[in-house]
């Protein structure tokens, strides 16, 4: 029998949108776990640290070195509990990550469950599971993101005020609705390089007052062009149709399946249903883009404003001392707890009827669980099996996130 609480070691991937060397929070947190051999290379970009049992980049038991999915598979009832197994199968149903973002990720959607099943059956090497991937992102500092569509009225205002955009309308005097928006996205994504480049040049010459409350677009346009190219259709789709949010530490968003999004900059906690399926169409070389027809046909139109994108926090009955809040997205696979303690403060989290992964993003302290006391500090990651109460005592302040399912 394995211990119900054990420390994890994780690793980072090296996508080019990641931050370089120790500028990457993902890498610096990953390097905090002792005795792993992971060292930060200042010449490399570090994008994501994965902290789940997904086999692409699995966490491992720190002491055993065994991959988490193997540990879970050998001890399902002990670690997951019968309810979780019945609901989600014999796996941890969520995947937490730390992301460090220096430039825009590809403009993307994560396909819904039905489409994921079809894609996985057709091409299991590219679409490595049949699951959907709704997700949340929590800012650990300043965080910029494109997510979901703007209100149709705001999009129509732009297309009415800016003559260069008329060529993307299906007809003149069109009444904007979601079907029209889908057609506009398709026309932009299938436009030629020359057309995309010339339209951006025309838009850059339009006086800022013509953009109304969306004048921020003129400031973002050269940034996006520099990061990728003046021919990238993602520049236009994101700026013209999608919400742009500039968030602060603790702010969060929820991105449902089939909703377009592209993270632009910052360090975040991300958590999603256990999947790695994605469709990319912008902020990437055209040769790397997925089918535009598939992307646009799958688009969903919720959220449809900046406010609908945001995910708030609330008090949680899991907290005994009231030092913990919860991010609870409208999905069944997970919630995320956040515990914030000052020096000397304590908190206990009631036993949860399913697995959880907890990780410290700041501070130092003690973790008491399953009859044992262990050090917990910035970068330390633990797996906690079902039915285990967890307590913290902060030495020098302590911030802990805990993703869980039940």
mmCIF file of N, CA and C in Angstrom, residues 167-277:
data_model
loop_
_atom_site.group_PDB
_atom_site.id
_atom_site.type_symbol
_atom_site.label_atom_id
_atom_site.label_comp_id
_atom_site.label_asym_id
_atom_site.label_seq_id
_atom_site.Cartn_x
_atom_site.Cartn_y
_atom_site.Cartn_z
ATOM 1 N N UNK A 167 -14.803 44.086 -46.197
ATOM 2 C CA UNK A 167 -14.604 42.916 -47.069
ATOM 3 C C UNK A 167 -14.862 41.597 -46.349
ATOM 4 N N UNK A 168 -14.859 41.610 -45.009
ATOM 5 C CA UNK A 168 -15.090 40.375 -44.260
ATOM 6 C C UNK A 168 -16.573 40.134 -43.951
ATOM 7 N N UNK A 169 -17.422 41.097 -44.255
ATOM 8 C CA UNK A 169 -18.851 40.940 -43.979
ATOM 9 C C UNK A 169 -19.500 40.073 -45.053
ATOM 10 N N UNK A 170 -20.419 39.196 -44.663
ATOM 11 C CA UNK A 170 -21.094 38.368 -45.665
ATOM 12 C C UNK A 170 -21.972 39.177 -46.609
ATOM 13 N N UNK A 171 -22.442 40.326 -46.148
ATOM 14 C CA UNK A 171 -23.244 41.238 -46.978
ATOM 15 C C UNK A 171 -23.313 42.582 -46.259
ATOM 16 N N UNK A 172 -23.686 43.623 -46.975
ATOM 17 C CA UNK A 172 -23.798 44.941 -46.370
ATOM 18 C C UNK A 172 -25.023 45.008 -45.463
ATOM 19 N N UNK A 173 -24.968 45.916 -44.491
ATOM 20 C CA UNK A 173 -26.076 46.132 -43.552
ATOM 21 C C UNK A 173 -26.495 44.836 -42.862
ATOM 22 N N UNK A 174 -25.527 43.983 -42.578
ATOM 23 C CA UNK A 174 -25.834 42.718 -41.930
ATOM 24 C C UNK A 174 -26.109 42.945 -40.443
ATOM 25 N N UNK A 175 -27.028 42.200 -39.897
ATOM 26 C CA UNK A 175 -27.311 42.234 -38.463
ATOM 27 C C UNK A 175 -26.418 41.207 -37.776
ATOM 28 N N UNK A 176 -25.538 41.681 -36.922
ATOM 29 C CA UNK A 176 -24.562 40.784 -36.312
ATOM 30 C C UNK A 176 -25.226 39.787 -35.376
ATOM 31 N N UNK A 177 -24.984 38.506 -35.633
ATOM 32 C CA UNK A 177 -25.348 37.442 -34.712
ATOM 33 C C UNK A 177 -24.207 36.431 -34.732
ATOM 34 N N UNK A 178 -24.362 35.330 -34.024
ATOM 35 C CA UNK A 178 -23.258 34.387 -33.900
ATOM 36 C C UNK A 178 -22.901 33.713 -35.223
ATOM 37 N N UNK A 179 -23.876 33.489 -36.062
ATOM 38 C CA UNK A 179 -23.587 32.881 -37.354
ATOM 39 C C UNK A 179 -22.766 33.826 -38.233
ATOM 40 N N UNK A 180 -23.111 35.116 -38.207
ATOM 41 C CA UNK A 180 -22.333 36.103 -38.946
ATOM 42 C C UNK A 180 -20.905 36.165 -38.391
ATOM 43 N N UNK A 181 -20.775 36.116 -37.077
ATOM 44 C CA UNK A 181 -19.449 36.151 -36.453
ATOM 45 C C UNK A 181 -18.616 34.947 -36.885
ATOM 46 N N UNK A 182 -19.239 33.796 -36.974
ATOM 47 C CA UNK A 182 -18.532 32.596 -37.427
ATOM 48 C C UNK A 182 -18.040 32.774 -38.867
ATOM 49 N N UNK A 183 -18.879 33.367 -39.716
ATOM 50 C CA UNK A 183 -18.484 33.608 -41.110
ATOM 51 C C UNK A 183 -17.333 34.612 -41.195
ATOM 52 N N UNK A 184 -17.369 35.627 -40.360
ATOM 53 C CA UNK A 184 -16.288 36.617 -40.346
ATOM 54 C C UNK A 184 -14.970 35.961 -39.946
ATOM 55 N N UNK A 185 -14.997 35.142 -38.893
ATOM 56 C CA UNK A 185 -13.771 34.454 -38.467
ATOM 57 C C UNK A 185 -13.226 33.581 -39.588
ATOM 58 N N UNK A 186 -14.106 32.890 -40.275
ATOM 59 C CA UNK A 186 -13.663 32.028 -41.371
ATOM 60 C C UNK A 186 -13.018 32.852 -42.482
ATOM 61 N N UNK A 187 -13.648 33.975 -42.841
ATOM 62 C CA UNK A 187 -13.101 34.814 -43.911
ATOM 63 C C UNK A 187 -11.737 35.388 -43.535
ATOM 64 N N UNK A 188 -11.575 35.790 -42.290
ATOM 65 C CA UNK A 188 -10.276 36.315 -41.860
ATOM 66 C C UNK A 188 -9.217 35.210 -41.907
ATOM 67 N N UNK A 189 -9.543 34.053 -41.365
ATOM 68 C CA UNK A 189 -8.563 32.973 -41.266
ATOM 69 C C UNK A 189 -8.157 32.418 -42.632
ATOM 70 N N UNK A 190 -9.039 32.553 -43.626
ATOM 71 C CA UNK A 190 -8.723 32.039 -44.961
ATOM 72 C C UNK A 190 -8.217 33.129 -45.912
ATOM 73 N N UNK A 191 -8.104 34.361 -45.437
ATOM 74 C CA UNK A 191 -7.583 35.445 -46.280
ATOM 75 C C UNK A 191 -6.109 35.216 -46.585
ATOM 76 N N UNK A 192 -5.661 35.777 -47.701
ATOM 77 C CA UNK A 192 -4.266 35.612 -48.112
ATOM 78 C C UNK A 192 -3.331 36.421 -47.208
ATOM 79 N N UNK A 193 -2.058 36.078 -47.245
ATOM 80 C CA UNK A 193 -1.057 36.825 -46.477
ATOM 81 C C UNK A 193 -1.083 38.305 -46.856
ATOM 82 N N UNK A 194 -1.148 38.575 -48.136
ATOM 83 C CA UNK A 194 -1.131 39.957 -48.607
ATOM 84 C C UNK A 194 -2.350 40.717 -48.100
ATOM 85 N N UNK A 195 -3.508 40.060 -48.094
ATOM 86 C CA UNK A 195 -4.731 40.715 -47.632
ATOM 87 C C UNK A 195 -4.642 41.012 -46.139
ATOM 88 N N UNK A 196 -4.170 40.063 -45.365
ATOM 89 C CA UNK A 196 -4.029 40.261 -43.918
ATOM 90 C C UNK A 196 -3.055 41.404 -43.645
ATOM 91 N N UNK A 197 -1.942 41.424 -44.360
ATOM 92 C CA UNK A 197 -0.936 42.458 -44.143
ATOM 93 C C UNK A 197 -1.476 43.842 -44.521
ATOM 94 N N UNK A 198 -2.169 43.946 -45.631
ATOM 95 C CA UNK A 198 -2.651 45.253 -46.089
ATOM 96 C C UNK A 198 -3.764 45.783 -45.201
ATOM 97 N N UNK A 199 -4.630 44.909 -44.722
ATOM 98 C CA UNK A 199 -5.712 45.354 -43.831
ATOM 99 C C UNK A 199 -5.130 45.893 -42.531
ATOM 100 N N UNK A 200 -4.130 45.213 -41.986
ATOM 101 C CA UNK A 200 -3.516 45.704 -40.755
ATOM 102 C C UNK A 200 -2.855 47.057 -40.976
ATOM 103 N N UNK A 201 -2.238 47.226 -42.120
ATOM 104 C CA UNK A 201 -1.622 48.525 -42.434
ATOM 105 C C UNK A 201 -2.681 49.615 -42.514
ATOM 106 N N UNK A 202 -3.818 49.308 -43.118
ATOM 107 C CA UNK A 202 -4.912 50.272 -43.207
ATOM 108 C C UNK A 202 -5.470 50.602 -41.823
ATOM 109 N N UNK A 203 -5.655 49.596 -40.995
ATOM 110 C CA UNK A 203 -6.206 49.812 -39.651
ATOM 111 C C UNK A 203 -5.267 50.664 -38.808
ATOM 112 N N UNK A 204 -3.975 50.497 -38.973
ATOM 113 C CA UNK A 204 -3.008 51.260 -38.192
ATOM 114 C C UNK A 204 -3.063 52.749 -38.513
ATOM 115 N N UNK A 205 -3.585 53.093 -39.691
ATOM 116 C CA UNK A 205 -3.675 54.496 -40.100
ATOM 117 C C UNK A 205 -4.968 55.173 -39.639
ATOM 118 N N UNK A 206 -5.938 54.377 -39.164
ATOM 119 C CA UNK A 206 -7.216 54.942 -38.736
ATOM 120 C C UNK A 206 -7.031 55.673 -37.404
ATOM 121 N N UNK A 207 -7.514 56.909 -37.266
ATOM 122 C CA UNK A 207 -7.377 57.637 -35.989
ATOM 123 C C UNK A 207 -7.953 56.843 -34.819
ATOM 124 N N UNK A 208 -7.278 56.949 -33.684
ATOM 125 C CA UNK A 208 -7.652 56.135 -32.526
ATOM 126 C C UNK A 208 -9.084 56.393 -32.077
ATOM 127 N N UNK A 209 -9.569 57.646 -32.238
ATOM 128 C CA UNK A 209 -10.928 57.959 -31.791
ATOM 129 C C UNK A 209 -11.984 57.174 -32.564
ATOM 130 N N UNK A 210 -11.640 56.729 -33.768
ATOM 131 C CA UNK A 210 -12.593 55.934 -34.556
ATOM 132 C C UNK A 210 -12.877 54.577 -33.911
ATOM 133 N N UNK A 211 -11.943 54.134 -33.064
ATOM 134 C CA UNK A 211 -12.101 52.833 -32.419
ATOM 135 C C UNK A 211 -12.966 52.899 -31.166
ATOM 136 N N UNK A 212 -13.321 54.106 -30.738
ATOM 137 C CA UNK A 212 -14.142 54.243 -29.537
ATOM 138 C C UNK A 212 -13.454 53.647 -28.326
ATOM 139 N N UNK A 213 -14.197 52.886 -27.541
ATOM 140 C CA UNK A 213 -13.645 52.287 -26.322
ATOM 141 C C UNK A 213 -12.667 51.147 -26.617
ATOM 142 N N UNK A 214 -12.524 50.798 -27.883
ATOM 143 C CA UNK A 214 -11.631 49.705 -28.254
ATOM 144 C C UNK A 214 -10.315 50.207 -28.866
ATOM 145 N N UNK A 215 -9.951 51.420 -28.515
ATOM 146 C CA UNK A 215 -8.711 52.000 -29.017
ATOM 147 C C UNK A 215 -7.459 51.271 -28.579
ATOM 148 N N UNK A 216 -7.576 50.447 -27.527
ATOM 149 C CA UNK A 216 -6.427 49.660 -27.076
ATOM 150 C C UNK A 216 -5.889 48.767 -28.201
ATOM 151 N N UNK A 217 -6.713 48.472 -29.185
ATOM 152 C CA UNK A 217 -6.294 47.612 -30.282
ATOM 153 C C UNK A 217 -5.067 48.151 -31.003
ATOM 154 N N UNK A 218 -4.988 49.479 -31.151
ATOM 155 C CA UNK A 218 -3.862 50.079 -31.864
ATOM 156 C C UNK A 218 -2.550 49.907 -31.104
ATOM 157 N N UNK A 219 -2.635 49.802 -29.778
ATOM 158 C CA UNK A 219 -1.429 49.563 -28.987
ATOM 159 C C UNK A 219 -0.992 48.097 -29.059
ATOM 160 N N UNK A 220 -1.963 47.207 -29.143
ATOM 161 C CA UNK A 220 -1.657 45.779 -29.167
ATOM 162 C C UNK A 220 -1.192 45.304 -30.544
ATOM 163 N N UNK A 221 -1.682 45.943 -31.599
ATOM 164 C CA UNK A 221 -1.396 45.460 -32.946
ATOM 165 C C UNK A 221 0.103 45.323 -33.230
ATOM 166 N N UNK A 222 0.919 46.349 -32.986
ATOM 167 C CA UNK A 222 2.358 46.174 -33.280
ATOM 168 C C UNK A 222 3.021 45.117 -32.409
ATOM 169 N N UNK A 223 2.544 44.931 -31.186
ATOM 170 C CA UNK A 223 3.089 43.868 -30.330
ATOM 171 C C UNK A 223 2.873 42.508 -30.967
ATOM 172 N N UNK A 224 1.655 42.259 -31.408
ATOM 173 C CA UNK A 224 1.333 40.968 -32.003
ATOM 174 C C UNK A 224 2.085 40.760 -33.311
ATOM 175 N N UNK A 225 2.193 41.815 -34.098
ATOM 176 C CA UNK A 225 2.927 41.710 -35.364
ATOM 177 C C UNK A 225 4.393 41.363 -35.127
ATOM 178 N N UNK A 226 4.965 41.946 -34.092
ATOM 179 C CA UNK A 226 6.373 41.691 -33.795
ATOM 180 C C UNK A 226 6.580 40.267 -33.279
ATOM 181 N N UNK A 227 5.622 39.766 -32.511
ATOM 182 C CA UNK A 227 5.756 38.434 -31.935
ATOM 183 C C UNK A 227 5.652 37.347 -32.993
ATOM 184 N N UNK A 228 4.771 37.521 -33.939
ATOM 185 C CA UNK A 228 4.590 36.521 -34.982
ATOM 186 C C UNK A 228 4.854 37.144 -36.352
ATOM 187 N N UNK A 229 3.855 37.719 -36.999
ATOM 188 C CA UNK A 229 4.102 38.373 -38.279
ATOM 189 C C UNK A 229 2.924 39.265 -38.628
ATOM 190 N N UNK A 230 3.130 40.121 -39.613
ATOM 191 C CA UNK A 230 2.056 40.979 -40.110
ATOM 192 C C UNK A 230 1.092 40.204 -40.997
ATOM 193 N N UNK A 231 1.421 38.963 -41.305
ATOM 194 C CA UNK A 231 0.547 38.124 -42.126
ATOM 195 C C UNK A 231 -0.273 37.148 -41.294
ATOM 196 N N UNK A 232 -0.113 37.181 -39.982
ATOM 197 C CA UNK A 232 -0.810 36.208 -39.137
ATOM 198 C C UNK A 232 -2.271 36.610 -38.970
ATOM 199 N N UNK A 233 -3.226 35.783 -39.418
ATOM 200 C CA UNK A 233 -4.640 36.142 -39.293
ATOM 201 C C UNK A 233 -5.121 36.179 -37.847
ATOM 202 N N UNK A 234 -4.365 35.542 -36.940
ATOM 203 C CA UNK A 234 -4.733 35.595 -35.530
ATOM 204 C C UNK A 234 -4.758 37.015 -34.990
ATOM 205 N N UNK A 235 -3.908 37.884 -35.538
ATOM 206 C CA UNK A 235 -3.901 39.282 -35.102
ATOM 207 C C UNK A 235 -5.283 39.907 -35.247
ATOM 208 N N UNK A 236 -5.921 39.675 -36.391
ATOM 209 C CA UNK A 236 -7.227 40.287 -36.660
ATOM 210 C C UNK A 236 -8.346 39.593 -35.902
ATOM 211 N N UNK A 237 -8.338 38.267 -35.870
ATOM 212 C CA UNK A 237 -9.401 37.554 -35.142
ATOM 213 C C UNK A 237 -9.402 37.966 -33.671
ATOM 214 N N UNK A 238 -8.217 37.982 -33.059
ATOM 215 C CA UNK A 238 -8.139 38.304 -31.637
ATOM 216 C C UNK A 238 -8.544 39.751 -31.365
ATOM 217 N N UNK A 239 -7.970 40.692 -32.106
ATOM 218 C CA UNK A 239 -8.220 42.107 -31.830
ATOM 219 C C UNK A 239 -9.651 42.519 -32.159
ATOM 220 N N UNK A 240 -10.194 42.017 -33.253
ATOM 221 C CA UNK A 240 -11.508 42.479 -33.701
ATOM 222 C C UNK A 240 -12.670 41.786 -33.006
ATOM 223 N N UNK A 241 -12.496 40.517 -32.658
ATOM 224 C CA UNK A 241 -13.663 39.748 -32.198
ATOM 225 C C UNK A 241 -13.586 39.264 -30.762
ATOM 226 N N UNK A 242 -12.384 39.246 -30.150
ATOM 227 C CA UNK A 242 -12.239 38.605 -28.843
ATOM 228 C C UNK A 242 -12.028 39.614 -27.718
ATOM 229 N N UNK A 243 -12.433 39.218 -26.523
ATOM 230 C CA UNK A 243 -12.209 40.041 -25.336
ATOM 231 C C UNK A 243 -10.723 40.062 -24.997
ATOM 232 N N UNK A 244 -10.213 41.255 -24.685
ATOM 233 C CA UNK A 244 -8.855 41.385 -24.172
ATOM 234 C C UNK A 244 -8.946 41.769 -22.704
ATOM 235 N N UNK A 245 -8.330 40.982 -21.824
ATOM 236 C CA UNK A 245 -8.365 41.235 -20.393
ATOM 237 C C UNK A 245 -6.954 41.398 -19.865
ATOM 238 N N UNK A 246 -6.771 42.375 -18.992
ATOM 239 C CA UNK A 246 -5.519 42.594 -18.286
ATOM 240 C C UNK A 246 -5.805 42.386 -16.800
ATOM 241 N N UNK A 247 -5.336 41.274 -16.257
ATOM 242 C CA UNK A 247 -5.715 40.836 -14.918
ATOM 243 C C UNK A 247 -4.558 40.975 -13.930
ATOM 244 N N UNK A 248 -4.909 40.922 -12.645
ATOM 245 C CA UNK A 248 -3.935 41.029 -11.564
ATOM 246 C C UNK A 248 -3.927 39.737 -10.758
ATOM 247 N N UNK A 249 -2.943 39.599 -9.866
ATOM 248 C CA UNK A 249 -2.800 38.389 -9.061
ATOM 249 C C UNK A 249 -4.105 38.043 -8.356
ATOM 250 N N UNK A 250 -4.519 36.799 -8.477
ATOM 251 C CA UNK A 250 -5.752 36.318 -7.861
ATOM 252 C C UNK A 250 -6.951 36.341 -8.783
ATOM 253 N N UNK A 251 -6.911 37.181 -9.836
ATOM 254 C CA UNK A 251 -8.001 37.190 -10.813
ATOM 255 C C UNK A 251 -7.967 35.894 -11.616
ATOM 256 N N UNK A 252 -9.137 35.469 -12.105
ATOM 257 C CA UNK A 252 -9.205 34.201 -12.824
ATOM 258 C C UNK A 252 -10.218 34.274 -13.951
ATOM 259 N N UNK A 253 -10.039 33.375 -14.914
ATOM 260 C CA UNK A 253 -10.992 33.230 -16.012
ATOM 261 C C UNK A 253 -11.363 31.765 -16.155
ATOM 262 N N UNK A 254 -12.531 31.541 -16.768
ATOM 263 C CA UNK A 254 -12.974 30.192 -17.118
ATOM 264 C C UNK A 254 -13.166 30.131 -18.622
ATOM 265 N N UNK A 255 -12.557 29.124 -19.258
ATOM 266 C CA UNK A 255 -12.645 28.946 -20.701
ATOM 267 C C UNK A 255 -13.314 27.600 -20.975
ATOM 268 N N UNK A 256 -14.567 27.586 -21.410
ATOM 269 C CA UNK A 256 -15.227 26.320 -21.704
ATOM 270 C C UNK A 256 -14.697 25.675 -22.973
ATOM 271 N N UNK A 257 -15.037 24.424 -23.196
ATOM 272 C CA UNK A 257 -14.673 23.759 -24.443
ATOM 273 C C UNK A 257 -15.222 24.560 -25.628
ATOM 274 N N UNK A 258 -14.456 24.594 -26.710
ATOM 275 C CA UNK A 258 -14.834 25.248 -27.969
ATOM 276 C C UNK A 258 -14.787 26.769 -27.910
ATOM 277 N N UNK A 259 -14.319 27.357 -26.814
ATOM 278 C CA UNK A 259 -14.224 28.816 -26.711
ATOM 279 C C UNK A 259 -12.830 29.266 -27.136
ATOM 280 N N UNK A 260 -12.724 30.271 -28.023
ATOM 281 C CA UNK A 260 -11.403 30.712 -28.477
ATOM 282 C C UNK A 260 -10.656 31.455 -27.379
ATOM 283 N N UNK A 261 -9.350 31.264 -27.334
ATOM 284 C CA UNK A 261 -8.537 31.967 -26.347
ATOM 285 C C UNK A 261 -7.079 31.945 -26.772
ATOM 286 N N UNK A 262 -6.321 32.899 -26.244
ATOM 287 C CA UNK A 262 -4.879 32.963 -26.461
ATOM 288 C C UNK A 262 -4.281 33.763 -25.310
ATOM 289 N N UNK A 263 -3.486 33.106 -24.472
ATOM 290 C CA UNK A 263 -2.781 33.805 -23.407
ATOM 291 C C UNK A 263 -1.675 34.642 -24.020
ATOM 292 N N UNK A 264 -1.485 35.847 -23.499
ATOM 293 C CA UNK A 264 -0.550 36.796 -24.118
ATOM 294 C C UNK A 264 0.707 37.025 -23.281
ATOM 295 N N UNK A 265 0.567 37.163 -21.969
ATOM 296 C CA UNK A 265 1.748 37.351 -21.121
ATOM 297 C C UNK A 265 1.377 37.095 -19.673
ATOM 298 N N UNK A 266 2.383 36.680 -18.879
ATOM 299 C CA UNK A 266 2.180 36.529 -17.449
ATOM 300 C C UNK A 266 2.547 35.154 -16.936
ATOM 301 N N UNK A 267 2.387 34.981 -15.621
ATOM 302 C CA UNK A 267 2.557 33.697 -14.934
ATOM 303 C C UNK A 267 1.218 33.317 -14.323
ATOM 304 N N UNK A 268 0.797 32.083 -14.558
ATOM 305 C CA UNK A 268 -0.537 31.671 -14.119
ATOM 306 C C UNK A 268 -0.526 30.254 -13.569
ATOM 307 N N UNK A 269 -1.528 29.977 -12.739
ATOM 308 C CA UNK A 269 -1.948 28.618 -12.439
ATOM 309 C C UNK A 269 -3.035 28.273 -13.445
ATOM 310 N N UNK A 270 -2.878 27.150 -14.109
ATOM 311 C CA UNK A 270 -3.898 26.683 -15.042
ATOM 312 C C UNK A 270 -4.349 25.302 -14.583
ATOM 313 N N UNK A 271 -5.631 25.021 -14.718
ATOM 314 C CA UNK A 271 -6.130 23.684 -14.416
ATOM 315 C C UNK A 271 -7.242 23.364 -15.388
ATOM 316 N N UNK A 272 -7.290 22.121 -15.816
ATOM 317 C CA UNK A 272 -8.225 21.733 -16.868
ATOM 318 C C UNK A 272 -8.679 20.301 -16.643
ATOM 319 N N UNK A 273 -9.750 19.925 -17.330
ATOM 320 C CA UNK A 273 -10.104 18.518 -17.385
ATOM 321 C C UNK A 273 -8.945 17.761 -18.032
ATOM 322 N N UNK A 274 -8.824 16.495 -17.703
ATOM 323 C CA UNK A 274 -7.656 15.697 -18.086
ATOM 324 C C UNK A 274 -7.656 15.413 -19.589
ATOM 325 N N UNK A 275 -7.044 16.326 -20.331
ATOM 326 C CA UNK A 275 -6.980 16.201 -21.782
ATOM 327 C C UNK A 275 -5.823 17.025 -22.305
ATOM 328 N N UNK A 276 -5.410 16.720 -23.547
ATOM 329 C CA UNK A 276 -4.359 17.490 -24.202
ATOM 330 C C UNK A 276 -4.749 17.842 -25.631
ATOM 331 N N UNK A 277 -6.063 17.867 -25.915
ATOM 332 C CA UNK A 277 -6.542 18.130 -27.271
ATOM 333 C C UNK A 277 -6.665 19.622 -27.538
#
